[in-house]
Amino acid sequence: MINTACCLDCPDVCDIEVNGDKISHSSTHPTSNGTLCSLLNREFSKAQQIKKARVDGVEVSLDEALLESFKLLSLPKKLLWRGSGNMGVMSEITNLLFSKIGGTLTKGSLCDGAGDAGIIAGRGVNRLLPYESIEKAEVVVVWGKNISVTASHLMPYLEGKKLVVIDPIKTKIASNADLFIQIKPRSDIYLAILLARFVMIAGDEDKEFLKKFAPSYEEYYEFTRTFRIKAPLEHIGIDLDVIGHLLVFLQNPKVVHIVGNGVQKYSIGAEVLRAIDALAVVCGHFGKVGCGVSFMGNSRLGFINPFEVKLPKVSKVATPFEKFDVVLVQNGNPVASMPNSSRVKESLQKTKLIYFGVYENETSQMADIVIPASNFLQKNDVRLSYANHDVKIVHKAMESDSSLSEYEFCHAMFKTFGLDGLLDEQYYIDFWLNQTQKIEGKLYSPTKNDCPYSDGFGEEGDEDFEFMDDFDDDFLDIKALRKARKQLKSSSDEELWLITVKSKHSLNTQFKRDHRVFIHPSFGFNESQKVKLSNEWGEAIFEVSLDSTMREDSVLVYNSAFGVNNLTPDSISNEGESACYGDVKVKIEGL
Ligand SMILES: Nc1nc2c(c(=O)[nH]1)N[C@H]1C(S)=C(S)[C@@H](COP(=O)(O)OP(=O)(O)OC[C@H]3O[C@@H](n4cnc5c(=O)[nH]c(N)nc54)[C@H](O)[C@@H]3O)O[C@H]1N2
Ligand SMILES: Nc1nc2c(c(=O)[nH]1)N[C@H]1C(S)=C(S)[C@@H](COP(=O)(O)OP(=O)(O)OC[C@H]3O[C@@H](n4cnc5c(=O)[nH]c(N)nc54)[C@H](O)[C@@H]3O)O[C@H]1N2
Ligand code: SF4
Ligand SMILES: [Mo]
């Protein structure tokens, strides 16, 4: 039996045991209820790995595919586009290859980049809030995070707490909340700003805390006053009673805000996080046990990364693939996961494409060369979490002679190119492990901190919290852009917000995918009816799933659904160079 850890793109980082080809949840995992999540248990176990390398659609040996890859990677302009299919740190070793052969990397994010940028602007550094601190809270406010689906091991920490859920979708946690605000998409920033203003109008701000850690709060109050009350309330779609109700929860001394990706997939995503942080700061809900704002954190904080290289970078959101002779896609499925799929496809068609991945997908189908990658059970690695400070050793639990680990791929390429400088695999693994802290037999990141920001903000804890003093909601500009495009493409009017979220049976575009669109019955469509969603970015066909809990101004499609990113814009957030999947409306037509 081999003890290892799950490397899927999930915050939980479960310990698992592998016996032959049987995977089970490790009994030592602290939040385990003894069962494996259905993603790993069912979907991962069922998924068919790519078994054979291909060149121009013809199956070849791994050696032949590597030789052809060497030829393509010898071309002058080469790009490495890496996704997040496997979260082990060794995934990044391909940076060393690109550094040697002179390539380009990507910058920005399809995931949490906007929120992260907003947090850094306010707090100076994005530190993780440990689960233990969430456990000690009395009130938990969840903004746009579907915890029971996307971070199920956080669920026990919500038990016994007053729960407020702010989400346009009635998620499972929303159904059990003490207060559920079914907010209009993209309006959290106005709610957070209004709440901070009301807290200060009532004189309920934590003056002692603010004087010490955020002395410019009076200026922030002036900033919040520049927003009128009635118009934002109408915009959010709630009335003053709801604000009153929410303010009572915020009066509790122990409040944790748990913020998901949902609130920040917008051009103003960074500012949303800044406004939520500012609300928590105004209430004094920071740097104390049972308080804080939890978002996706930087798991590499405090580590020296041996794979950090200095290379030119292009946007990960609107990547100009056509500018390169060859693109290596590793660990991702950009054709389906990036916004504006039709642009992505067009752009990729103009270059040579090497796909290095575990499964067949839209990107492997377009590739000139396909190299099967080993999955996380078939290689050694180190796994960090973007939700807590745990560090896990990933032990190879299965052999595979039909696929390559990232290290093996790099090793083969270094050899063919006649390069030196790649050290042993164990050297890099130890490089990460040697930086961890060992506490009671478990490994933790060097920045493990039971009560982040208790000394103050900034890298050293000696800085003040920086409030936002302006923000530029360029949605209107996006509208203008749309209008211009619309005239060009003579597309029809868009009406409904397109909300895209994670599904229980898929991990982004891995595993079980579907064609469903969830919509309120009032539109008059029938269950399972085929409909077309369209806008100026493109169109896709979906199957109706009626849901009376939906808002009537929105439709919901899983981010794993086929064709969903035909409909999303490749605009880039104001801060953080992140994708704005939520900045979009669609028109729906029955077929
Ligand atoms: N089963 C499963 N688990 C996963 C993943 C998966 O694909 N499947 N993916 C993993 C990854 S990569 C990530 S980044 C995390 C993401 O985890 P989450 O942040 O939980 O994921 P999302 O599904 O993107 O969005 C969460 C919620 O935001 C809401 N939302 C959308 N727009 C708004 C808005 O304007 N305001 C508010 N308040 N809410 C809004 C949605 O309705 C949804 O309920 O999950 C990880 N875990
Ligand atoms: N509309 C919309 N689109 C979204 C989102 C959204 O909310 N809405 N969410 C975004 C988010 S949060 C994220 S994180 C991105 C994710 O987007 P991507 O990073 O592109 O991830 P996946 O689509 O899951 O692709 C994962 C692929 O990685 C490969 N893979 C798995 N393990 C390994 C490995 O060990 N080695 C190698 N070489 N390959 C491996 C598999 O073949 C798999 O097909 O999608 C984004 N796309
Ligand atoms: S996908 Fe997440 S919940 Fe499931 S085993 Fe992996 S880390 Fe745990
Ligand atoms: Mo993500």
XYZ file of C-alpha atoms and ligand atoms in Angstrom:
694
model
C 0.000 0.000 0.000
C 1.299 3.458 -0.913
C 0.349 6.647 0.936
C 0.093 9.649 -1.323
C -2.040 12.774 -1.908
C -4.595 13.875 -4.461
C -3.206 16.398 -6.973
C -6.443 17.363 -8.718
C -7.110 21.123 -8.847
C -9.059 21.147 -5.602
C -8.219 22.970 -2.355
C -8.721 19.929 -0.141
C -5.476 18.024 -0.942
C -6.675 14.746 0.566
C -4.320 12.057 1.795
C -5.072 8.863 -0.076
C -3.987 5.240 0.027
C -3.373 3.233 -3.117
C -3.424 -0.534 -3.129
C -2.894 -1.999 -6.586
C -5.387 -0.034 -8.626
C -7.706 0.629 -5.673
C -7.701 4.160 -4.228
C -9.105 4.910 -0.790
C -9.211 7.886 1.525
C -6.480 7.833 4.124
C -7.738 7.271 7.636
C -5.205 9.844 8.847
C -6.685 12.758 6.917
C -8.048 15.137 9.565
C -11.222 16.135 7.752
C -11.914 12.758 6.246
C -15.222 11.145 7.012
C -13.695 7.944 5.707
C -14.983 8.262 2.173
C -13.436 9.465 -1.030
C -15.065 12.290 -2.918
C -16.993 11.171 -5.976
C -14.575 12.973 -8.294
C -11.674 10.763 -7.327
C -13.684 7.687 -6.492
C -15.842 7.539 -9.584
C -14.839 10.023 -12.253
C -11.042 9.810 -11.974
C -11.088 6.030 -11.697
C -13.306 5.710 -14.770
C -11.440 8.229 -16.956
C -9.458 6.790 -19.862
C -5.860 8.007 -20.058
C -4.253 8.566 -23.452
C -2.244 5.396 -24.045
C -0.392 6.119 -27.252
C 1.553 9.105 -28.566
C 0.499 10.582 -31.937
C 2.131 12.613 -34.664
C -0.179 14.132 -37.275
C -2.963 11.827 -36.128
C -0.883 8.652 -36.497
C 0.011 6.592 -33.427
C 3.752 6.419 -32.844
C 6.148 5.325 -30.108
C 6.972 7.755 -27.292
C 10.511 8.054 -28.641
C 9.281 9.063 -32.095
C 6.908 11.643 -30.609
C 9.752 13.050 -28.508
C 11.999 13.320 -31.557
C 9.283 15.153 -33.493
C 8.720 17.423 -30.478
C 12.445 18.180 -30.421
C 12.244 19.221 -34.094
C 9.303 21.547 -33.447
C 10.813 22.969 -30.265
C 13.931 23.805 -32.289
C 11.912 26.413 -34.182
C 12.722 29.978 -33.068
C 9.474 31.147 -31.446
C 8.037 28.788 -28.861
C 5.429 29.192 -26.162
C 4.667 27.098 -23.084
C 0.995 27.317 -22.031
C 0.483 25.457 -18.765
C -2.896 24.735 -17.184
C -3.779 23.437 -13.758
C -4.912 19.847 -14.380
C -2.380 18.610 -11.817
C -1.379 20.869 -8.926
C 1.904 19.144 -8.015
C 4.868 21.523 -7.933
C 6.898 19.378 -10.387
C 4.541 20.455 -13.129
C 6.544 23.681 -13.372
C 9.828 21.917 -14.163
C 9.146 22.532 -17.864
C 10.079 26.178 -17.130
C 13.699 24.999 -16.874
C 13.498 23.521 -20.380
C 11.993 26.691 -21.831
C 14.607 28.770 -20.077
C 17.363 26.716 -21.750
C 15.843 26.676 -25.237
C 14.689 30.307 -25.114
C 10.906 30.271 -25.023
C 8.012 32.355 -23.773
C 5.690 31.699 -20.818
C 2.270 33.087 -19.895
C 1.242 35.613 -17.234
C -2.126 36.276 -15.677
C -4.802 33.800 -14.699
C -7.949 31.950 -15.752
C -8.743 31.448 -12.092
C -8.162 33.681 -9.074
C -5.808 36.384 -10.422
C -8.181 39.320 -10.022
C -9.114 38.498 -6.432
C -5.480 37.889 -5.535
C -4.486 41.293 -6.967
C -7.234 43.008 -4.929
C -6.077 41.332 -1.744
C -2.452 42.296 -2.327
C -3.459 45.918 -3.017
C -5.201 46.148 0.368
C -3.278 43.800 2.657
C 0.142 43.878 0.948
C 0.329 40.086 0.933
C -2.218 37.286 0.395
C -2.005 35.007 3.433
C -4.161 31.929 3.871
C -6.747 31.865 6.640
C -6.346 28.481 8.364
C -9.418 26.238 8.636
C -8.956 26.351 12.429
C -9.699 30.077 12.355
C -12.849 29.471 10.338
C -13.810 26.854 12.923
C -13.635 29.471 15.712
C -15.905 31.965 13.936
C -19.495 32.498 15.084
C -20.754 33.963 11.823
C -19.655 32.874 8.357
C -20.493 35.014 5.338
C -19.992 33.142 2.062
C -19.634 35.289 -1.044
C -19.853 33.318 -4.297
C -18.373 30.024 -3.207
C -20.168 26.744 -3.764
C -18.500 25.024 -0.807
C -20.354 21.705 -0.821
C -19.200 21.122 -4.409
C -15.832 22.847 -4.722
C -14.284 22.470 -1.255
C -16.340 19.788 0.466
C -13.891 19.295 3.318
C -14.628 22.817 4.486
C -18.257 21.870 5.155
C -17.755 20.524 8.716
C -16.216 23.887 9.703
C -19.504 25.643 8.953
C -21.457 23.524 11.405
C -23.051 25.351 14.312
C -22.342 28.799 12.850
C -24.697 31.524 11.739
C -24.453 31.315 7.966
C -25.023 34.106 5.437
C -24.776 33.185 1.744
C -24.491 35.779 -1.009
C -24.829 34.179 -4.430
C -27.032 34.622 -7.520
C -27.589 30.846 -7.436
C -29.409 29.011 -4.664
C -26.581 26.588 -3.908
C -26.880 23.770 -1.390
C -25.318 25.906 1.356
C -27.685 28.767 0.420
C -30.648 26.466 1.101
C -29.405 25.941 4.656
C -28.337 29.523 5.347
C -29.751 31.787 8.066
C -29.772 34.528 5.457
C -29.524 34.006 1.724
C -29.111 37.023 -0.536
C -29.748 35.967 -4.117
C -27.684 38.830 -5.416
C -27.710 40.122 -8.946
C -24.504 38.933 -10.669
C -21.578 41.353 -10.585
C -22.998 43.580 -7.861
C -21.134 42.369 -4.731
C -18.862 45.399 -4.804
C -21.792 47.743 -4.272
C -23.125 45.589 -1.430
C -19.748 45.500 0.327
C -19.289 49.263 -0.048
C -22.826 49.998 1.200
C -22.406 47.704 4.193
C -19.142 49.407 5.200
C -20.879 52.759 4.913
C -23.809 51.674 7.091
C -21.465 50.191 9.717
C -19.711 53.579 9.924
C -22.969 55.583 9.872
C -24.089 53.572 12.907
C -20.714 54.183 14.571
C -20.189 50.424 14.776
C -16.716 50.449 13.234
C -13.920 49.040 15.389
C -12.152 52.361 16.056
C -9.415 50.935 18.227
C -8.472 48.370 15.548
C -8.765 50.928 12.740
C -6.552 53.508 14.429
C -3.850 50.893 14.827
C -4.071 49.027 11.517
C -6.083 51.075 9.029
C -5.890 54.749 10.011
C -7.213 56.073 6.699
C -10.683 54.635 7.382
C -12.278 58.068 7.570
C -11.247 58.682 3.972
C -12.777 55.346 3.062
C -15.997 56.499 4.691
C -15.935 59.559 2.418
C -15.356 57.258 -0.555
C -18.341 55.055 0.389
C -20.447 58.219 0.597
C -19.872 58.919 -3.087
C -22.248 56.028 -3.806
C -25.860 56.922 -3.345
C -28.002 54.425 -1.423
C -31.134 53.919 -3.476
C -29.522 53.319 -6.868
C -27.003 50.693 -5.630
C -29.788 48.928 -3.705
C -31.839 48.733 -6.877
C -28.780 47.591 -8.775
C -28.111 44.797 -6.264
C -31.794 43.938 -6.237
C -32.339 44.016 -2.468
C -34.085 46.345 -0.016
C -32.917 48.089 3.140
C -34.407 45.411 5.409
C -31.961 42.874 4.035
C -29.053 45.240 4.701
C -30.367 45.699 8.253
C -30.530 41.952 8.743
C -27.003 41.481 7.422
C -25.652 44.280 9.646
C -26.881 42.414 12.718
C -24.754 39.401 11.721
C -21.737 41.677 11.186
C -22.039 43.018 14.741
C -20.772 39.675 16.014
C -17.103 39.917 17.111
C -16.193 36.682 15.310
C -17.012 36.868 11.637
C -15.216 35.084 8.819
C -15.924 35.905 5.173
C -15.318 33.012 2.785
C -14.963 34.325 -0.742
C -15.063 32.150 -3.862
C -14.072 32.634 -7.448
C -17.603 33.617 -8.399
C -17.399 37.221 -7.210
C -14.187 38.045 -9.068
C -14.587 36.657 -12.592
C -15.264 40.201 -13.700
C -13.219 43.170 -14.909
C -13.703 44.639 -11.402
C -12.794 41.347 -9.648
C -9.830 42.851 -7.778
C -11.916 45.738 -6.484
C -14.604 43.311 -5.256
C -12.085 41.576 -3.019
C -10.785 44.952 -1.863
C -14.295 46.036 -0.918
C -14.996 42.802 1.006
C -11.614 43.091 2.767
C -12.404 46.723 3.605
C -15.754 45.711 5.119
C -14.022 43.148 7.338
C -11.361 45.707 8.325
C -13.971 48.361 9.190
C -15.686 45.841 11.483
C -12.343 44.829 13.039
C -12.739 41.289 11.715
C -9.065 40.798 10.845
C -5.975 39.494 12.608
C -7.997 37.913 15.412
C -8.885 34.287 16.058
C -12.230 33.420 14.455
C -12.018 36.392 12.079
C -10.743 37.106 8.588
C -11.390 36.904 4.886
C -10.622 33.568 3.250
C -9.972 33.495 -0.490
C -7.738 31.300 -2.599
C -4.227 31.943 -1.326
C -0.780 31.722 -2.806
C 0.370 28.246 -1.785
C 3.965 29.072 -2.811
C 4.225 32.054 -0.447
C 7.474 31.861 1.532
C 9.027 29.148 -0.661
C 12.009 29.712 -2.936
C 10.778 28.239 -6.221
C 13.535 26.356 -8.075
C 11.470 26.613 -11.263
C 11.266 30.403 -11.261
C 12.862 31.622 -14.509
C 13.155 34.969 -16.233
C 11.487 34.699 -19.616
C 9.212 36.895 -21.683
C 5.518 36.344 -20.993
C 2.255 36.779 -22.909
C -1.296 36.883 -21.580
C -2.804 33.581 -20.447
C -6.303 34.930 -21.044
C -5.956 36.294 -24.566
C -2.854 34.367 -25.641
C -1.643 35.331 -29.147
C -0.796 31.722 -30.114
C -0.445 32.721 -33.764
C 2.680 34.726 -32.948
C 4.592 31.541 -32.174
C 6.003 28.809 -34.402
C 5.128 26.166 -31.851
C 3.032 25.989 -28.668
C 3.453 23.346 -25.980
C 0.216 22.910 -24.023
C 0.899 21.100 -20.779
C -1.577 20.209 -18.022
C -4.548 22.044 -19.508
C -7.228 22.256 -22.148
C -7.102 25.870 -23.388
C -9.412 25.266 -26.354
C -12.253 24.619 -23.893
C -11.143 26.382 -20.717
C -9.983 29.759 -22.058
C -12.553 32.414 -22.868
C -13.582 33.157 -26.471
C -13.007 29.617 -27.782
C -13.420 30.530 -31.436
C -10.537 32.999 -31.234
C -8.448 30.407 -29.382
C -9.071 27.806 -32.091
C -8.362 30.204 -34.926
C -5.187 31.390 -33.273
C -3.964 27.833 -32.510
C -4.598 26.747 -36.082
C -1.895 29.161 -37.161
C 0.855 27.457 -35.181
C 2.245 23.985 -34.504
C 0.728 22.469 -31.387
C 2.212 19.902 -29.022
C -0.257 18.588 -26.442
C 1.221 17.002 -23.303
C -1.701 15.780 -21.209
C -3.443 12.850 -19.587
C -6.798 12.866 -21.390
C -8.211 13.473 -24.838
C -9.971 16.817 -25.062
C -10.639 19.692 -27.465
C -6.951 20.670 -27.384
C -5.539 17.166 -27.965
C -7.890 16.862 -30.956
C -6.231 19.874 -32.596
C -2.636 18.926 -31.796
C 0.097 18.007 -34.270
C 1.832 15.964 -31.597
C 0.201 14.277 -28.594
C 2.377 13.078 -25.722
C 0.625 11.061 -23.000
C 1.382 12.455 -19.528
C 1.493 10.353 -16.378
C -1.263 11.137 -13.895
C -0.542 12.017 -10.274
C -0.552 8.371 -9.172
C 2.207 7.580 -11.651
C 4.871 10.052 -10.520
C 6.648 11.557 -7.537
C 5.766 15.107 -6.561
C 5.019 17.586 -3.782
C 1.543 19.062 -3.366
C 0.706 22.410 -1.765
C -2.808 23.691 -1.125
C -4.328 27.041 -2.059
C -6.600 26.803 1.003
C -4.332 25.757 3.866
C -0.659 25.354 4.815
C -0.454 21.569 4.411
C 2.372 20.183 2.305
C 1.994 16.610 1.074
C 4.521 14.207 -0.401
C 3.169 12.558 -3.536
C 4.623 9.062 -3.935
C 4.517 7.183 -7.183
C 1.892 4.508 -6.615
C 1.667 2.975 -10.087
C 4.091 2.387 -12.933
C 3.264 3.510 -16.445
C 5.423 2.810 -19.477
C 3.015 4.448 -21.917
C 3.236 7.958 -20.436
C 5.824 10.457 -19.198
C 6.065 12.574 -16.083
C 7.037 16.226 -16.555
C 10.481 15.374 -15.232
C 10.874 12.498 -17.711
C 9.742 14.752 -20.570
C 12.278 17.408 -19.592
C 14.997 14.806 -19.107
C 14.429 13.439 -22.620
C 14.394 16.945 -24.141
C 17.556 18.073 -22.310
C 19.277 14.954 -23.677
C 18.086 15.413 -27.277
C 18.985 19.098 -27.291
C 22.377 18.196 -25.783
C 21.763 20.487 -22.792
C 23.073 20.077 -19.297
C 21.904 21.540 -16.019
C 18.914 19.319 -15.209
C 19.540 17.745 -11.798
C 18.019 14.554 -10.357
C 14.263 14.476 -9.827
C 14.797 13.874 -6.110
C 16.940 17.015 -5.886
C 13.942 19.186 -6.854
C 11.519 17.297 -4.625
C 13.890 17.687 -1.682
C 14.400 21.356 -2.564
C 10.695 21.913 -1.836
C 10.496 19.568 1.139
C 13.584 21.047 2.818
C 11.799 24.397 3.059
C 8.798 23.031 4.962
C 8.224 23.050 8.698
C 7.611 19.720 10.428
C 5.096 19.886 13.260
C 3.970 16.689 15.005
C 5.047 14.576 12.049
C 3.229 16.696 9.441
C 4.688 19.065 6.867
C 3.597 22.690 6.544
C 4.531 25.648 4.387
C 7.144 28.077 5.763
C 4.411 30.729 6.165
C 2.104 28.662 8.380
C 0.448 31.160 10.645
C -2.462 30.410 12.948
C -3.624 34.000 13.055
C -2.578 35.900 9.923
C -2.305 39.713 10.060
C -2.423 39.755 13.870
C 0.608 42.103 13.864
C -0.583 44.180 10.926
C -0.532 44.138 7.153
C 2.264 44.027 4.559
C 5.040 41.464 4.130
C 6.537 42.241 7.527
C 3.296 42.939 9.372
C 4.299 46.575 9.909
C 2.096 48.272 7.317
C -1.414 49.714 7.357
C -4.360 48.352 5.403
C -4.746 50.338 2.173
C -8.342 51.204 1.370
C -9.454 51.701 -2.220
C -10.106 55.324 -3.091
C -11.435 54.902 -6.598
C -12.546 52.205 -8.943
C -13.187 52.052 -12.590
C -16.155 49.915 -13.519
C -15.386 49.573 -17.185
C -18.399 47.377 -17.844
C -19.819 50.262 -19.782
C -16.752 50.209 -21.986
C -17.206 46.498 -22.488
C -20.745 47.267 -23.550
C -19.439 49.786 -26.041
C -16.992 47.213 -27.333
C -19.815 44.731 -27.645
C -21.931 47.187 -29.504
C -19.154 47.785 -31.988
C -18.704 44.058 -32.472
C -22.421 43.583 -32.724
C -22.618 46.016 -35.562
C -19.840 44.132 -37.262
C -21.388 40.716 -36.793
C -25.028 41.858 -36.766
C -25.737 39.663 -33.752
C -29.007 40.084 -31.879
C -29.683 41.565 -28.437
C -28.266 39.799 -25.413
C -30.435 39.636 -22.363
C -29.471 37.180 -19.661
C -26.415 36.981 -17.467
C -24.413 33.837 -18.216
C -23.208 32.386 -14.908
C -20.628 29.615 -15.261
C -19.754 27.486 -12.236
C -17.977 24.262 -11.284
C -19.816 20.978 -11.321
C -19.794 18.061 -8.930
C -18.812 15.490 -11.540
C -16.107 17.372 -13.374
C -12.854 19.042 -12.424
C -12.866 21.935 -14.853
C -12.891 20.173 -18.248
C -11.763 16.820 -16.866
C -14.245 13.961 -16.348
C -18.021 14.090 -16.786
C -19.252 16.956 -18.954
C -22.689 17.861 -20.220
C -24.728 20.169 -22.428
C -27.140 21.586 -19.866
C -28.369 25.120 -19.291
C -30.295 25.799 -16.080
C -33.093 28.292 -16.489
C -36.206 29.523 -14.696
C -39.448 27.873 -15.974
C -41.042 31.271 -16.660
C -39.274 31.440 -20.026
C -41.639 28.749 -21.296
C -39.036 26.227 -22.447
C -39.612 22.530 -21.843
C -37.375 20.241 -19.836
C -34.634 18.750 -22.102
C -35.546 21.048 -24.988
C -32.612 22.084 -27.176
C -31.836 25.814 -27.103
C -29.200 28.007 -28.629
C -27.329 30.510 -26.483
C -25.660 33.216 -28.490
C -23.947 36.585 -28.279
C -21.302 38.434 -30.213
C -18.588 36.035 -29.061
C -20.270 32.972 -30.507
C -22.959 30.405 -29.875
C -23.522 26.921 -28.495
C -26.410 24.481 -28.187
C -27.582 23.343 -24.764
C -30.329 21.202 -23.252
C -32.764 22.925 -20.899
C -32.865 21.959 -17.250
C -35.704 23.834 -15.576
C -34.953 25.247 -12.159
C -37.402 27.457 -10.302
C -34.688 28.691 -7.920
C -32.902 30.498 -10.770
C -33.003 34.286 -11.038
C -35.025 35.364 -14.023
C -32.209 37.543 -15.366
C -29.621 34.745 -15.502
C -28.874 31.313 -16.910
C -26.391 28.860 -15.459
C -24.045 26.582 -17.390
C -21.262 24.456 -15.873
C -17.768 25.552 -16.849
C -17.221 21.979 -18.018
C -20.181 22.097 -20.428
C -19.296 21.656 -24.076
C -19.054 24.938 -25.952
C -19.654 27.255 -22.979
C -16.567 29.348 -23.649
C -17.754 30.082 -27.190
C -19.825 32.641 -25.303
C -17.294 34.289 -22.988
C -15.191 37.414 -23.611
C -11.409 37.400 -23.654
C -11.237 40.778 -21.937
C -8.755 41.131 -19.074
C -9.550 42.274 -15.535
C -8.577 45.805 -14.427
C -6.025 44.281 -12.050
C -4.449 40.815 -11.930
C -4.599 40.060 -15.683
C -7.401 37.616 -15.047
C -10.233 36.230 -17.195
C -13.651 37.908 -16.941
C -15.907 34.921 -17.640
C -18.799 36.659 -15.883
C -18.789 39.898 -17.901
C -21.268 38.553 -20.380
C -24.911 38.238 -21.323
C -26.553 35.829 -23.744
C -29.658 35.523 -25.811
C -31.605 32.279 -25.685
C -33.647 30.783 -28.524
C -35.632 27.552 -28.629
C -34.692 25.109 -31.402
N -16.195 19.512 -8.053
C -15.317 20.463 -8.415
N -14.573 21.094 -7.490
C -13.700 22.077 -7.860
C -13.546 22.423 -9.227
C -14.351 21.729 -10.189
O -14.270 21.992 -11.412
N -15.218 20.774 -9.746
N -12.663 23.412 -9.606
C -11.651 23.846 -8.648
C -11.178 25.192 -9.060
S -10.138 25.292 -10.406
C -11.560 26.327 -8.436
S -10.925 27.825 -8.955
C -12.477 26.289 -7.290
C -13.569 27.358 -7.423
O -14.500 27.204 -6.421
P -15.746 28.208 -6.281
O -15.256 29.570 -6.042
O -16.714 27.645 -5.307
O -16.340 28.037 -7.739
P -17.294 28.665 -8.800
O -18.134 27.522 -9.189
O -16.444 29.309 -9.819
O -18.177 29.856 -8.182
C -18.773 29.801 -6.955
C -20.076 30.516 -6.840
O -20.006 31.876 -7.310
C -21.304 32.244 -7.687
N -21.284 33.508 -8.432
C -21.183 33.739 -9.758
N -21.232 35.072 -10.013
C -21.362 35.694 -8.817
C -21.463 37.056 -8.410
O -21.419 38.001 -9.201
N -21.588 37.290 -7.084
C -21.634 36.291 -6.159
N -21.775 36.614 -4.885
N -21.552 35.010 -6.513
C -21.386 34.708 -7.819
C -21.797 31.043 -8.436
O -23.202 31.027 -8.491
C -21.222 29.888 -7.605
O -22.149 29.386 -6.682
O -13.100 25.023 -7.191
C -12.202 23.913 -7.226
N -12.989 22.733 -6.905
N -16.582 29.755 -18.451
C -15.683 29.438 -17.519
N -14.476 28.950 -17.871
C -13.570 28.650 -16.915
C -13.880 28.806 -15.549
C -15.161 29.307 -15.209
O -15.506 29.454 -14.034
N -16.031 29.627 -16.217
N -12.954 28.483 -14.595
C -11.568 28.651 -14.920
C -10.699 28.068 -13.895
S -11.001 28.531 -12.287
C -9.665 27.261 -14.182
S -8.586 26.818 -12.922
C -9.400 26.839 -15.586
C -8.848 25.435 -15.729
O -8.513 25.199 -17.056
P -7.292 24.237 -17.430
O -6.099 24.561 -16.623
O -7.179 24.242 -18.912
O -7.772 22.816 -16.844
P -8.651 21.652 -17.454
O -9.601 22.184 -18.427
O -9.247 20.882 -16.388
O -7.576 20.738 -18.226
C -6.835 19.839 -17.519
C -6.079 18.935 -18.489
O -4.815 18.715 -17.906
C -4.366 17.426 -18.246
N -3.653 16.867 -17.087
C -4.151 16.393 -15.929
N -3.162 15.974 -15.117
C -1.991 16.182 -15.786
C -0.625 15.935 -15.479
O -0.256 15.423 -14.418
N 0.302 16.315 -16.420
C -0.054 16.866 -17.613
N 0.896 17.198 -18.472
N -1.348 17.070 -17.949
C -2.296 16.736 -17.037
C -5.586 16.595 -18.574
O -5.357 15.972 -19.816
C -6.738 17.582 -18.624
O -7.484 17.443 -19.809
O -10.626 26.901 -16.323
C -11.187 28.177 -16.342
N -12.335 28.187 -17.253
S -10.675 16.046 -5.672
Fe -10.501 17.260 -3.792
S -11.952 16.321 -2.332
Fe -11.590 14.839 -4.003
S -9.906 13.544 -3.244
Fe -8.992 15.185 -4.490
S -8.442 16.763 -2.986
Fe -9.947 15.391 -1.978
Mo -9.468 27.462 -10.771
